[in-house]
Structure formats: structure tokens, C-alpha cells
mmCIF file of C-alpha atoms and ligand atoms in Angstrom:
data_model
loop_
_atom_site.group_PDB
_atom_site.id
_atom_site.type_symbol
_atom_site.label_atom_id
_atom_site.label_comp_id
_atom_site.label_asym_id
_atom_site.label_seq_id
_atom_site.Cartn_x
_atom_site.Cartn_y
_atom_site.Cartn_z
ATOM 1 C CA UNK A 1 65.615 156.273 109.010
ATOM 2 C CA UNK A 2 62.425 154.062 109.218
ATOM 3 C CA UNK A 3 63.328 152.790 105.510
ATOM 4 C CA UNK A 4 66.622 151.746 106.659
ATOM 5 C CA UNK A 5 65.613 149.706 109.332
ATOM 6 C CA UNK A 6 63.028 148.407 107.014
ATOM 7 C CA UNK A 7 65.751 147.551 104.570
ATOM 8 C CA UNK A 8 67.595 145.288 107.416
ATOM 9 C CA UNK A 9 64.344 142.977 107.137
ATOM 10 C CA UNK A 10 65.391 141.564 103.535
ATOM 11 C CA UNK A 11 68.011 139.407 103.226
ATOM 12 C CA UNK A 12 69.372 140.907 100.024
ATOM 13 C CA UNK A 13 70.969 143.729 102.121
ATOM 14 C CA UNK A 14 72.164 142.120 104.740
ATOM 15 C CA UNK A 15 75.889 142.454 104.194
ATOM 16 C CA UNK A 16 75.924 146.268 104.056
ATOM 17 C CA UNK A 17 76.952 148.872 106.073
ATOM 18 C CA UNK A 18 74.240 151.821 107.645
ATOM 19 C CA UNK A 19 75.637 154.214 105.432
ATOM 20 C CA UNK A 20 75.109 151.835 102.095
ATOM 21 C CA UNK A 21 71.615 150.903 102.879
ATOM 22 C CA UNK A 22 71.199 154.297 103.584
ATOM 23 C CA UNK A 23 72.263 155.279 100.531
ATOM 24 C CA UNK A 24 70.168 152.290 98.853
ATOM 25 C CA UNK A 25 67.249 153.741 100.772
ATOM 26 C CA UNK A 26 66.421 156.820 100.048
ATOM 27 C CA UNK A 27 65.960 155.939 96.122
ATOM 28 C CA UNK A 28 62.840 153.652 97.566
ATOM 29 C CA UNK A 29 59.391 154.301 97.828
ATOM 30 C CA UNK A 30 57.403 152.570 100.292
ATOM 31 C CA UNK A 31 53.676 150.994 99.270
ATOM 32 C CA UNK A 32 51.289 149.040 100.534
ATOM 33 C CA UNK A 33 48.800 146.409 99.083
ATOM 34 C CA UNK A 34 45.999 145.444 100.573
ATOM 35 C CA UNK A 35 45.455 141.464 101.131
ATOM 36 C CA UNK A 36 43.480 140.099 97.513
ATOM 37 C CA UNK A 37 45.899 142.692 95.308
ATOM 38 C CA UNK A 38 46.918 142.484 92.472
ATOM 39 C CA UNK A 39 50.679 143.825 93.023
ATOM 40 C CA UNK A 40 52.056 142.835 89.079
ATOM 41 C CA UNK A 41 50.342 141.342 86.306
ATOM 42 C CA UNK A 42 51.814 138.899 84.010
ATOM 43 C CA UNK A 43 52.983 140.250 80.684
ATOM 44 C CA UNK A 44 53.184 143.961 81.375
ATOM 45 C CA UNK A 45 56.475 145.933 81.652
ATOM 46 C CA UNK A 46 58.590 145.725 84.348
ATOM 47 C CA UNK A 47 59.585 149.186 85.641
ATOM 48 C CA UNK A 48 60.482 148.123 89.441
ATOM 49 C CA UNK A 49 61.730 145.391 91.829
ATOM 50 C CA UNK A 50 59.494 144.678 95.135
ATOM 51 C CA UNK A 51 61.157 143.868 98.420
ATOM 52 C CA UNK A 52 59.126 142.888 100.514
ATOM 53 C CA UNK A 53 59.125 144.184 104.494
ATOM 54 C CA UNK A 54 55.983 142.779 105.847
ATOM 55 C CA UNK A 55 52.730 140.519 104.818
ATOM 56 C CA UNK A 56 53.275 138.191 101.827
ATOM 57 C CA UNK A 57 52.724 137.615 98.286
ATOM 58 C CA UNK A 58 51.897 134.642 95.933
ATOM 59 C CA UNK A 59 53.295 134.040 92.806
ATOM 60 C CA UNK A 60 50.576 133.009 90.118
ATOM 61 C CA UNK A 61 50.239 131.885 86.732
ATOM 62 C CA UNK A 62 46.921 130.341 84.832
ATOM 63 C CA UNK A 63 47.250 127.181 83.099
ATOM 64 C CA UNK A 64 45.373 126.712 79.955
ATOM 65 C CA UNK A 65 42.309 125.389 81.888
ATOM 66 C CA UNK A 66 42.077 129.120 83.236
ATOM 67 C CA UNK A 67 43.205 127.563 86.863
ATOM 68 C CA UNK A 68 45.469 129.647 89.259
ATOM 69 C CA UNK A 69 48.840 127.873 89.514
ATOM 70 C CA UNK A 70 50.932 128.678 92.480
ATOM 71 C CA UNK A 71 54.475 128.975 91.804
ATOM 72 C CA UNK A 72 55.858 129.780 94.858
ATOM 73 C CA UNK A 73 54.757 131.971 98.327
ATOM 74 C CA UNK A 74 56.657 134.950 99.133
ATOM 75 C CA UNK A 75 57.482 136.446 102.872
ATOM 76 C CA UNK A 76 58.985 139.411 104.496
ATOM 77 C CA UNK A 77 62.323 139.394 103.845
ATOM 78 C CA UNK A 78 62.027 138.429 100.444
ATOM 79 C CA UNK A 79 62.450 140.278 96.790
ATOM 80 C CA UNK A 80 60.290 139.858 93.664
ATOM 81 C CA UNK A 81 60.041 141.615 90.476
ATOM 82 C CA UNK A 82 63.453 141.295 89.636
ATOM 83 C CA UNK A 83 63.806 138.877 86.447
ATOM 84 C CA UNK A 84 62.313 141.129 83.624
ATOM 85 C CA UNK A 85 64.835 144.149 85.246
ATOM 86 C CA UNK A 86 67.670 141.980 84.552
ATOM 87 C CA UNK A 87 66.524 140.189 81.204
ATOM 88 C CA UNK A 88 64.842 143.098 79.758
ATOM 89 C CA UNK A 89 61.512 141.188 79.064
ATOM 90 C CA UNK A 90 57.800 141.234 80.734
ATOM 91 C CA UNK A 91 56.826 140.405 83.753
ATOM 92 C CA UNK A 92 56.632 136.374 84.172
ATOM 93 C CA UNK A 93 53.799 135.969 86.918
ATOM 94 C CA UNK A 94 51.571 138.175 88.187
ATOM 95 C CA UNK A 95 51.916 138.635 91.898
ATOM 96 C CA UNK A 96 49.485 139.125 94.032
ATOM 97 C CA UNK A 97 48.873 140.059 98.505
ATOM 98 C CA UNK A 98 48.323 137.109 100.543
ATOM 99 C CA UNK A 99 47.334 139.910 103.344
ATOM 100 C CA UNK A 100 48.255 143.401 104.279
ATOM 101 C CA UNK A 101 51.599 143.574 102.270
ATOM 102 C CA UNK A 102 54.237 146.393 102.857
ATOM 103 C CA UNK A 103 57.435 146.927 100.207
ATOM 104 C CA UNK A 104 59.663 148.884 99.298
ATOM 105 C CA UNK A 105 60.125 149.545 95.667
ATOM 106 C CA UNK A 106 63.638 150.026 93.653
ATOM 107 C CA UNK A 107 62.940 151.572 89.702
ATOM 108 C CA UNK A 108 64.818 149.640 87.140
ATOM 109 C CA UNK A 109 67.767 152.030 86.493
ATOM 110 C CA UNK A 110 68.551 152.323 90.555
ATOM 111 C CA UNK A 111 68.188 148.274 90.645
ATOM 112 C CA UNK A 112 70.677 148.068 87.924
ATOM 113 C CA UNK A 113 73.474 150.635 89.545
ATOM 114 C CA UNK A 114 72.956 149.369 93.228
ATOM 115 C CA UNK A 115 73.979 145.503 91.658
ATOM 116 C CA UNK A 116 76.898 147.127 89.946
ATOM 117 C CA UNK A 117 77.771 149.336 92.738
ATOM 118 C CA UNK A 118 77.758 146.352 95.470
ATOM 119 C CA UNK A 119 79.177 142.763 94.826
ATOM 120 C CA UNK A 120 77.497 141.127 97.398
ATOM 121 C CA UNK A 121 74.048 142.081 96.753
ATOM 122 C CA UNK A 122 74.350 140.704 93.182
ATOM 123 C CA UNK A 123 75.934 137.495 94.866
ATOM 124 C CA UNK A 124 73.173 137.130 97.112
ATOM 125 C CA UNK A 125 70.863 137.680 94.339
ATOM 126 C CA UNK A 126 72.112 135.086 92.648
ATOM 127 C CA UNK A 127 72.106 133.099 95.515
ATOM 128 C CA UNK A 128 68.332 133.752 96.217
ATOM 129 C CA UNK A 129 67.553 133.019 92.487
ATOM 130 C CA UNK A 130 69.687 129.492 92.397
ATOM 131 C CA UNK A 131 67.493 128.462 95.333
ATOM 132 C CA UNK A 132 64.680 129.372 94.007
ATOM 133 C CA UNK A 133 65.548 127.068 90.756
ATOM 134 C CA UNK A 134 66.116 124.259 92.828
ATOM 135 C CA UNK A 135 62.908 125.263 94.345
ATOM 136 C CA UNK A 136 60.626 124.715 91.006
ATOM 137 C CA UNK A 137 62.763 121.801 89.797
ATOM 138 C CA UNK A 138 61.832 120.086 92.560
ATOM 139 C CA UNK A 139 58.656 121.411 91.925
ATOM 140 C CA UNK A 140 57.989 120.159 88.376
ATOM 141 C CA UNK A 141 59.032 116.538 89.368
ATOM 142 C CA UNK A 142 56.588 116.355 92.392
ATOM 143 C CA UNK A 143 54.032 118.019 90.354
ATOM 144 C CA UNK A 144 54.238 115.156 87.877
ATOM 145 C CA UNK A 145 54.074 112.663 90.901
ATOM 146 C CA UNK A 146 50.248 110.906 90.555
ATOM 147 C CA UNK A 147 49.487 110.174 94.426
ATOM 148 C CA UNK A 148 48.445 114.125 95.164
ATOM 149 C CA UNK A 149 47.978 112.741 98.866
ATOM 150 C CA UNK A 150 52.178 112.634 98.692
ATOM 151 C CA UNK A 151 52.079 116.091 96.460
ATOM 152 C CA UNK A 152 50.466 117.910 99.131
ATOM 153 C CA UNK A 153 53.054 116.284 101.982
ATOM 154 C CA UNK A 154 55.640 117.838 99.512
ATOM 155 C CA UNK A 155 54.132 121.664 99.047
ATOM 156 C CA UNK A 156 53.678 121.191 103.120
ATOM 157 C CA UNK A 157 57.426 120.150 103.634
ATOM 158 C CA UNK A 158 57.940 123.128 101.047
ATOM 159 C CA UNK A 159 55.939 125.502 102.846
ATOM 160 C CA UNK A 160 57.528 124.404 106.059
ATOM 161 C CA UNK A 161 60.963 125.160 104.634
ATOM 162 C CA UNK A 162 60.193 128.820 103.871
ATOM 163 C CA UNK A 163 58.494 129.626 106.842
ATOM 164 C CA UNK A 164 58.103 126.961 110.142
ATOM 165 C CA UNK A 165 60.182 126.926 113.259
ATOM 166 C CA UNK A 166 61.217 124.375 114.240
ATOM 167 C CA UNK A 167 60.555 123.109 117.895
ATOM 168 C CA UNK A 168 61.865 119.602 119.441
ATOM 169 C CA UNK A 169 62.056 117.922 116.528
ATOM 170 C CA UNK A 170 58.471 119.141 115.339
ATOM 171 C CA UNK A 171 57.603 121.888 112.798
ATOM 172 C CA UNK A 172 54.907 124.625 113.549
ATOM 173 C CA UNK A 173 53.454 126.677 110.373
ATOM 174 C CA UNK A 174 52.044 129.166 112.082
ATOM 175 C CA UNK A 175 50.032 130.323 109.167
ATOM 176 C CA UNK A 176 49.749 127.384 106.502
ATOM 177 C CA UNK A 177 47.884 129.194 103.023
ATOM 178 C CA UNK A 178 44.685 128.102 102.639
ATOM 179 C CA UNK A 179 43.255 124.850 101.330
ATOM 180 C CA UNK A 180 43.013 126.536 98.111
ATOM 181 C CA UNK A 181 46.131 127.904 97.929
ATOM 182 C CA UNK A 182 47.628 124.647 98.790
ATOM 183 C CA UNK A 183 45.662 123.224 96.129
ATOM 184 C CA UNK A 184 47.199 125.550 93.454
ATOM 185 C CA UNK A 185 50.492 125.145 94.630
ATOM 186 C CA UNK A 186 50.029 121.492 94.173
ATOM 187 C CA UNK A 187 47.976 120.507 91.282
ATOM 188 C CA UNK A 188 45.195 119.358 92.770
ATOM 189 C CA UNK A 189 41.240 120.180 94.488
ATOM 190 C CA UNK A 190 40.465 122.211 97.480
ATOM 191 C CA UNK A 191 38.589 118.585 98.101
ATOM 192 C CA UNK A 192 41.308 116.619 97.819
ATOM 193 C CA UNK A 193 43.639 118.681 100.206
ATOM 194 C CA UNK A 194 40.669 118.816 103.011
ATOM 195 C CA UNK A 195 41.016 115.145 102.476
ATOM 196 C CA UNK A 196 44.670 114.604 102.232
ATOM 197 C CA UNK A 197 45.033 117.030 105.673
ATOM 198 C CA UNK A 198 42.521 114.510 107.192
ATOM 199 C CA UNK A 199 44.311 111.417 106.496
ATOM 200 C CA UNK A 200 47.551 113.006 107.306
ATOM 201 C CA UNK A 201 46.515 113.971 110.857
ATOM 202 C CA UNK A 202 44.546 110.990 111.547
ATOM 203 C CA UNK A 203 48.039 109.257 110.700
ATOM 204 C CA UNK A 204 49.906 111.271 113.098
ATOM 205 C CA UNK A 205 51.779 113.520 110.827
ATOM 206 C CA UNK A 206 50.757 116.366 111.107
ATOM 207 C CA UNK A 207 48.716 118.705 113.862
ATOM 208 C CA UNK A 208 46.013 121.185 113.008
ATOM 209 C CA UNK A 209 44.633 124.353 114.819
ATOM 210 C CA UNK A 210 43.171 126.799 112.228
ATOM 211 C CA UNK A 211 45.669 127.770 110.048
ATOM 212 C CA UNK A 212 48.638 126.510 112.059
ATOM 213 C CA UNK A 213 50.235 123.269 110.610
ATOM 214 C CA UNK A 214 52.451 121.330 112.979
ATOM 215 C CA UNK A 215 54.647 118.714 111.470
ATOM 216 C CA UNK A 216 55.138 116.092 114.281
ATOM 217 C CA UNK A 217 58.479 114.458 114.256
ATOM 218 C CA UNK A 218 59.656 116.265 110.714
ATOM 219 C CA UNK A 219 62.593 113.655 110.140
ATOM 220 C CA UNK A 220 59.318 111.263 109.879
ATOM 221 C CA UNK A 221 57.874 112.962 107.501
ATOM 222 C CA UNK A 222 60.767 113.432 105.426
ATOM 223 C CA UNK A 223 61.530 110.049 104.889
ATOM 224 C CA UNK A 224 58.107 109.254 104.576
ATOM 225 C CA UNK A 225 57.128 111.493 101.552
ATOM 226 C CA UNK A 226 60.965 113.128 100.715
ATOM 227 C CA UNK A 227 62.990 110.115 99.776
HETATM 228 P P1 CMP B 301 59.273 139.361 87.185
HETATM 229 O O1 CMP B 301 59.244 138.394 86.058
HETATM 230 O O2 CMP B 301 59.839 140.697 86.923
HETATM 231 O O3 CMP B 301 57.782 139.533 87.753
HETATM 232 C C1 CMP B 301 57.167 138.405 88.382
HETATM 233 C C2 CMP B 301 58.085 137.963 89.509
HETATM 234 O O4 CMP B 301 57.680 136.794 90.194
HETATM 235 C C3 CMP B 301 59.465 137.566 88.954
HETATM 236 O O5 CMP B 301 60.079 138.714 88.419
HETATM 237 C C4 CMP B 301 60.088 136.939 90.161
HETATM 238 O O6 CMP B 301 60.505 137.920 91.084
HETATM 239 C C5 CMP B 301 58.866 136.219 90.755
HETATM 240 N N1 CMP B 301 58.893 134.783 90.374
HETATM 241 C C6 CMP B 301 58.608 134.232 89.178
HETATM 242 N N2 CMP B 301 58.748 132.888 89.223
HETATM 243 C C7 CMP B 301 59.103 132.579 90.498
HETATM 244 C C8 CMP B 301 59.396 131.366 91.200
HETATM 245 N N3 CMP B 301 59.318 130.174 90.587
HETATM 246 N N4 CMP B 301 59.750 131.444 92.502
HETATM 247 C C9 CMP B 301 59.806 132.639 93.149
HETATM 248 N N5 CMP B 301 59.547 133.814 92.527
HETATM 249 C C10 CMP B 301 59.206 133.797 91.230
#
């Protein structure tokens, strides 16, 4: 029972009945990864697919420099470890616990059936996986962008878009990664995004409390560094 109820957390499932996820459910095994963990390592096998019901991952790979290139941050709700089920090769990132991380786990055989057995998971797969495209394409063209003051505006617009609320026309990230996470999601120095933050707030973009980010008037900011 607690799995299923887990299960209604990620969006994958979110078209099926009680008795389906039920179904779903009991072929998954629950784990949990401490924050620092490394959950899947690039290049080995992929036996399982991760759904994620609370804490968050980060997707990593190293550039040839040996730096840690984020690729994308991962929340409750969401799914990873699915690509090398469905294309047969090895893992493509490793993954790794932003904090205390809780999933569920689906072996490659029972991934496979439940996608044939249910439609509308395999369209909301795809749906998931088309975003996520869009996601790096836009990406790769900011990351090639030389100003890294308007990179990082762009990784926090893109952080803001997977997890802020917003709240009269503002945008609160209640827990932005840290300065060096934002740095390796956008090509650039932990220096340079202490900086960049500065300048940003001290322009009236943005608020800062700790970790949370607030994005004062987000149309603004949109049009300033978006267009
Ligand atoms: P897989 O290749 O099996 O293992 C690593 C996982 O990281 C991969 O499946 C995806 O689930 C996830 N992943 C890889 N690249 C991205 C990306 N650009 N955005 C979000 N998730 C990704």
C-alpha cells in the first residue's frame, strides 16, 4: 500500500487506475541513497529504471578537463535510468544524491512489459523525454553563449522551471543547488557565479536568503536574459 501511494508521486503513473499501479508496484523495490551517492555510474550496465519519490539527483558527466558537468537536476516525481533499458546500451551519466534520496526501482524486463502493457505510460515517457531534449538543446546553445553572467540567468530561469512557485508575479527557489552545482550546470567557476548572484541582486533581479532564490518580477527576467 505505502508503494502505491508512493507511485502517485511520479508523474509517469499518473493516468492509472489503483489497481494498475498496484499491479506496477509490487514488482518495485524501494532504496534509499544517502545525499553525496553515487546512485549509477556512467558506462556500466543498465539493469533498472529509478523513479524517484523523494530528495533529488544530479545528472553528471566529466569533460575531458576531468570537470563535473551538470546535465540536468532531477526531483521527486521524476524517472531516470531509463535510456540504456530502452536502447540496450550503457548507462550515459552517472547519477548521483543531491540529499537523502528515496526511489523506487523497476528491473529491465518489468520496465519493458509495464510500457507494452500501458499506452499512456509509454506516451508520457515520451513526453518526459521530448522535454527533456528541448531541455539540453537549449542547453548546448546557452552553453556556447560567452557572457556566463547571462549563462547563469539561464541555468537559474532553468532551475526555476523545474522547481519554483510562483508567487505574484515573482519566483521563489526554495532550494537553489549550490554555487558549485550551478557552476557545473553552466560552464563556468564557483567564483564567477558568487559574482554573477551579486550583480544580479544588486540589480534587482533576483532575492537571496541561503539557498532560496527569488526571481523578482520573472517576466523581467525573461526578457532580460530569455529573448
Ligand atoms: P541511463 O542512460 O540509463 O542512465 C543515466 C540516466 O541519466 C539516463 O538513463 C537518463 O535517465 C538520465 N539522463 C541522461 N541525460 C539526461 C538529460 N540530459 N536530462 C535528464 N536526464 C538525463
Amino acid at each position: 500500500m505505502k508503494k502505491i501511494k508512493l507511485l502517485k508521486s511520479v508523474s509517469l503513473f499518473w493516468d492509472l487506475s489503483e489497481k494498475e499501479l498496484g499491479y506496477i508496484s509490487e514488482k518495485m523495490i524501494s532504496r534509499h541513497y544517502e545525499a553525496g551517492q553515487l546512485i549509477l555510474l556512467e558506462e556500466s550496465d543498465g539493469e533498472q529504471c529509478f523513479f524517484v519519490t523523494e530528495g533529488s539527483v544530479k545528472i553528471t558527466r566529466l569533460s575531458k578537463e576531468g570537470r563535473e558537468v551538470i546535465l540536468a537536476i532531477l526531483n521527486d516525481g521524476d524517472f531516470f535510468g531509463e535510456m540504456s533499458l530502452l536502447d540496450g546500451e550503457s548507462r550515459s551519466a552517472n547519477v548521483i544524491a543531491l540529499e537523502d534520496t528515496e526511489v523506487l526501482t523497476l528491473n529491465r524486463n518489468d520496465f519493458l512489459l509495464v510500457i507494452k502493457d500501458y499506452p499512456q505510460i509509454a506516451i508520457q515517457l515520451l513526453k518526459v523525454m521530448a522535454h527533456r531534449l528541448r531541455k539540453s538543446d537549449h542547453q548546448i546553445a546557452s552553453l556556447s553563449l560567452s557572457d556566463a553572467e547571462k549563462r547563469i540567468a539561464l541555468c537559474i530561469l532553468r532551475i526555476a522551471d523545474e522547481q519554483g512557485i510562483i508567487q505574484k508575479g515573482n519566483v521563489r527557489i526554495a532550494k537553489a543547488p549550490i554555487q558549485q552545482d550551478i557552476a557545473n550546470m553552466s560552464g563556468t567557476s564557483r567564483e564567477t557565479v558568487s559574482r554573477a548572484l551579486k550583480i544580479l541582486e544588486n540589480e534587482g533581479y533576483l532575492k537571496r536568503n541561503g539557498r532560496e532564490l527569488i526571481i523578482q518580477n520573472y517576466t523581467k527576467f525573461v526578457k532580460e536574459f530569455d529573448s
